XYZ file of N, CA and C in Angstrom:
321
model
N 0.854 -1.175 0.000
C 0.000 0.000 0.000
C 0.899 1.236 0.000
N 0.670 2.172 -0.899
C 1.505 3.373 -0.954
C 1.516 4.130 0.376
N 2.660 4.708 0.691
C 2.886 5.543 1.879
C 2.854 4.766 3.191
N 2.891 3.444 3.141
C 2.911 2.649 4.365
C 4.315 2.102 4.597
N 4.521 1.548 5.777
C 5.807 0.915 6.105
C 5.720 -0.564 5.751
N 6.871 -1.125 5.385
C 6.901 -2.538 5.018
C 8.288 -3.075 5.338
N 8.356 -4.291 5.856
C 9.674 -4.872 6.080
C 9.725 -6.283 5.530
N 10.932 -6.650 5.113
C 11.208 -7.984 4.595
C 12.163 -8.655 5.569
N 11.925 -9.914 5.852
C 12.726 -10.645 6.818
C 13.329 -11.892 6.183
N 14.622 -12.077 6.417
C 15.341 -13.241 5.887
C 16.012 -13.948 7.064
N 15.738 -15.238 7.279
C 16.331 -15.938 8.422
C 17.835 -16.145 8.246
N 18.580 -15.878 9.298
C 20.024 -16.119 9.274
C 20.259 -17.545 9.751
N 20.769 -18.370 8.848
C 20.969 -19.786 9.145
C 22.414 -20.100 9.510
N 23.340 -19.215 9.141
C 24.755 -19.418 9.443
C 25.407 -18.064 9.686
N 26.200 -17.977 10.742
C 26.895 -16.719 11.027
C 28.182 -16.592 10.213
N 28.452 -17.549 9.341
C 29.606 -17.477 8.443
C 29.200 -17.027 7.046
N 27.924 -16.995 6.792
C 27.424 -16.623 5.460
C 27.216 -15.113 5.377
N 27.161 -14.625 4.141
C 26.791 -13.240 3.857
C 25.357 -13.262 3.351
N 24.551 -12.324 3.823
C 23.144 -12.246 3.430
C 22.897 -10.933 2.706
N 22.358 -11.040 1.499
C 22.103 -9.863 0.671
C 20.646 -9.819 0.235
N 20.073 -8.605 0.291
C 18.747 -8.364 -0.272
C 18.912 -7.724 -1.638
N 18.175 -8.251 -2.626
C 18.169 -7.706 -3.985
C 16.754 -7.241 -4.325
N 16.675 -6.105 -5.008
C 15.395 -5.600 -5.515
C 15.518 -5.510 -7.025
N 14.711 -6.299 -7.737
C 14.771 -6.361 -9.208
C 16.207 -6.566 -9.687
N 16.896 -7.520 -9.057
C 18.267 -7.938 -9.386
C 19.347 -6.926 -9.032
N 19.025 -5.877 -8.281
C 20.029 -4.903 -7.833
C 20.220 -5.047 -6.327
N 21.484 -5.104 -5.895
C 21.794 -5.226 -4.472
C 21.321 -3.979 -3.727
N 20.539 -4.180 -2.660
C 20.051 -3.032 -1.890
C 20.486 -3.078 -0.429
N 20.890 -4.266 0.075
C 21.306 -4.343 1.470
C 22.141 -5.586 1.712
N 23.181 -5.430 2.538
C 23.994 -6.547 3.003
C 23.919 -6.562 4.519
N 23.660 -7.732 5.090
C 23.572 -7.841 6.546
C 24.890 -8.329 7.122
N 25.265 -7.718 8.229
C 26.463 -8.090 8.965
C 26.088 -9.196 9.937
N 26.642 -10.382 9.759
C 26.267 -11.521 10.607
C 27.247 -11.738 11.751
N 28.204 -10.820 11.948
C 29.143 -10.987 13.058
C 28.478 -10.669 14.393
N 27.433 -9.847 14.375
C 26.670 -9.562 15.593
C 25.528 -10.569 15.688
N 25.258 -11.075 16.898
C 24.177 -12.057 17.042
C 22.815 -11.472 16.634
N 22.210 -12.083 15.668
C 20.864 -11.702 15.236
C 20.220 -12.907 14.577
N 18.895 -12.919 14.536
C 18.182 -14.056 13.973
C 17.758 -13.833 12.533
N 17.572 -12.575 12.145
C 17.072 -12.271 10.806
C 17.825 -11.102 10.188
N 17.804 -11.080 8.864
C 18.326 -9.956 8.089
C 17.104 -9.196 7.580
N 16.901 -7.992 8.101
C 15.721 -7.203 7.748
C 16.046 -6.137 6.709
N 15.093 -5.907 5.830
C 15.131 -4.725 4.952
C 13.844 -3.969 5.227
N 13.989 -2.741 5.718
C 12.837 -1.944 6.130
C 12.581 -0.838 5.117
N 11.332 -0.731 4.666
C 10.920 0.344 3.755
C 10.072 1.304 4.582
N 10.597 2.493 4.806
C 9.939 3.479 5.666
C 8.633 3.997 5.066
N 8.640 4.248 3.744
C 7.489 4.877 3.097
C 7.365 4.295 1.686
N 6.520 3.294 1.512
C 6.397 2.593 0.228
C 5.959 3.565 -0.867
N 6.694 3.529 -1.978
C 6.345 4.343 -3.148
C 6.473 3.471 -4.397
N 6.168 4.053 -5.543
C 6.179 3.313 -6.811
C 7.509 2.591 -7.048
N 8.613 3.213 -6.699
C 9.929 2.617 -6.930
C 10.227 1.391 -6.094
N 9.432 1.143 -5.062
C 9.649 -0.019 -4.201
C 8.959 -1.282 -4.704
N 8.021 -1.150 -5.638
C 7.314 -2.326 -6.130
C 8.252 -3.180 -6.977
N 8.037 -4.486 -6.949
C 8.854 -5.389 -7.751
C 9.252 -6.625 -6.966
N 10.278 -7.301 -7.461
C 10.742 -8.567 -6.893
C 11.874 -8.341 -5.897
N 11.766 -8.991 -4.748
C 12.795 -8.954 -3.712
C 13.268 -10.381 -3.466
N 14.590 -10.537 -3.329
C 15.165 -11.851 -3.054
C 16.259 -11.688 -2.009
N 16.239 -12.551 -0.998
C 17.323 -12.608 -0.019
C 18.187 -13.818 -0.364
N 19.473 -13.568 -0.562
C 20.403 -14.622 -0.968
C 21.495 -14.761 0.085
N 21.738 -15.999 0.514
C 22.865 -16.262 1.410
C 24.016 -16.801 0.567
N 25.239 -16.422 0.952
C 26.424 -16.902 0.235
C 27.482 -17.295 1.253
N 27.972 -18.535 1.101
C 29.005 -19.047 1.997
C 29.889 -20.022 1.232
N 31.179 -19.762 1.241
C 32.158 -20.616 0.548
C 31.791 -20.851 -0.912
N 31.322 -19.820 -1.597
C 30.990 -19.915 -3.015
C 29.620 -20.501 -3.310
N 28.919 -20.948 -2.283
C 27.582 -21.519 -2.464
C 26.539 -20.438 -2.209
N 25.627 -20.242 -3.172
C 24.561 -19.248 -3.038
C 23.212 -19.946 -2.950
N 22.339 -19.373 -2.120
C 21.002 -19.937 -1.963
C 19.997 -18.807 -1.742
N 18.923 -18.821 -2.532
C 17.834 -17.854 -2.336
C 16.965 -18.363 -1.193
N 16.899 -17.583 -0.123
C 16.142 -18.006 1.060
C 14.721 -17.452 1.085
N 14.549 -16.238 0.593
C 13.236 -15.591 0.599
C 13.032 -14.903 -0.735
N 11.853 -15.088 -1.310
C 11.471 -14.381 -2.537
C 10.108 -13.749 -2.289
N 10.008 -12.446 -2.546
C 8.735 -11.745 -2.375
C 8.507 -10.812 -3.549
N 7.242 -10.608 -3.862
C 6.857 -9.674 -4.929
C 5.939 -8.636 -4.296
N 6.406 -7.402 -4.262
C 5.630 -6.303 -3.685
C 4.864 -5.611 -4.806
N 3.529 -5.601 -4.693
C 2.686 -5.016 -5.742
C 1.883 -3.848 -5.179
N 1.443 -2.978 -6.070
C 0.613 -1.836 -5.714
C -0.828 -2.325 -5.590
N -1.305 -2.498 -4.359
C -2.654 -3.021 -4.141
C -3.719 -2.048 -4.609
N -3.481 -0.727 -4.466
C -4.468 0.250 -4.924
C -4.675 0.135 -6.422
N -3.602 -0.034 -7.160
C -3.713 -0.162 -8.613
C -4.502 -1.414 -8.971
N -4.206 -2.520 -8.270
C -4.911 -3.776 -8.514
C -6.402 -3.614 -8.223
N -6.728 -2.982 -7.079
C -8.134 -2.789 -6.724
C -8.823 -1.855 -7.704
N -8.105 -0.818 -8.177
C -8.677 0.123 -9.130
C -9.007 -0.595 -10.436
N -8.072 -1.432 -10.916
C -8.317 -2.170 -12.154
C -9.474 -3.143 -11.963
N -9.515 -3.794 -10.810
C -10.599 -4.727 -10.523
C -11.923 -3.966 -10.458
N -11.906 -2.788 -9.846
C -13.096 -1.956 -9.755
C -13.579 -1.500 -11.116
N -12.646 -1.202 -12.030
C -13.034 -0.794 -13.382
C -13.767 -1.922 -14.084
N -13.276 -3.139 -13.927
C -13.924 -4.282 -14.574
C -15.331 -4.469 -14.007
N -15.485 -4.312 -12.697
C -16.798 -4.446 -12.074
C -17.730 -3.345 -12.547
N -17.212 -2.116 -12.625
C -18.028 -0.992 -13.080
C -18.485 -1.215 -14.510
N -17.616 -1.689 -15.359
C -17.972 -1.937 -16.748
C -19.078 -2.982 -16.827
N -18.947 -4.054 -16.080
C -19.964 -5.097 -16.056
C -21.282 -4.534 -15.521
N -21.212 -3.736 -14.450
C -22.408 -3.116 -13.887
C -23.071 -2.168 -14.867
N -22.261 -1.439 -15.633
C -22.811 -0.517 -16.633
C -23.568 -1.279 -17.710
N -23.033 -2.418 -18.122
C -23.720 -3.237 -19.125
C -25.052 -3.749 -18.588
N -25.075 -4.142 -17.321
C -26.327 -4.610 -16.722
C -27.369 -3.494 -16.680
N -26.922 -2.281 -16.327
C -27.850 -1.147 -16.306
C -28.393 -0.870 -17.701
N -27.535 -0.910 -18.700
C -27.958 -0.671 -20.076
C -28.981 -1.721 -20.513
N -28.731 -2.981 -20.205
C -29.672 -4.044 -20.564
C -31.016 -3.858 -19.865
N -30.989 -3.417 -18.611
C -32.227 -3.170 -17.880
C -33.026 -2.044 -18.529
N -32.357 -0.961 -18.919
C -33.033 0.161 -19.583
C -33.638 -0.297 -20.902
N -32.887 -1.061 -21.691
C -33.395 -1.562 -22.976
C -34.611 -2.458 -22.742
N -34.542 -3.318 -21.731
C -35.672 -4.207 -21.429
C -36.903 -3.405 -21.023
N -36.722 -2.358 -20.214
C -37.853 -1.524 -19.799
C -38.441 -0.764 -20.977
N -37.601 -0.254 -21.857
C -38.084 0.456 -23.050
C -38.899 -0.492 -23.914
N -38.413 -1.696 -24.127
C -39.136 -2.679 -24.938
C -40.450 -3.089 -24.267
N -40.430 -3.178 -22.954
C -41.619 -3.579 -22.217
C -42.731 -2.535 -22.330
N -42.377 -1.269 -22.231
C -43.375 -0.198 -22.276
C -43.551 0.401 -23.666
N -42.904 -0.101 -24.643
C -43.007 0.439 -26.009
C -44.262 -0.030 -26.672
């Protein structure tokens, strides 16, 4: 939802691995695992259009990479608006058919 806060969480499975968050294949955050913590968080203070897309948390240790979390952040308002347009269009057709039926009935 635009202008809201959102966070992504990636579980830390090894304190020897490096954990990176990627947004649409671009590195956006690296977590330091030398301090005791359970998760690698990426916090979005104020969601905007540029934050939508694919997020992946990848762990890397001794040359081995593994995607631990994959998320797709979408604009819910846009989805609801498009869904609402389809409903409105269908409703408009029903109203038109009702008017035509009434005209034919009283004609």
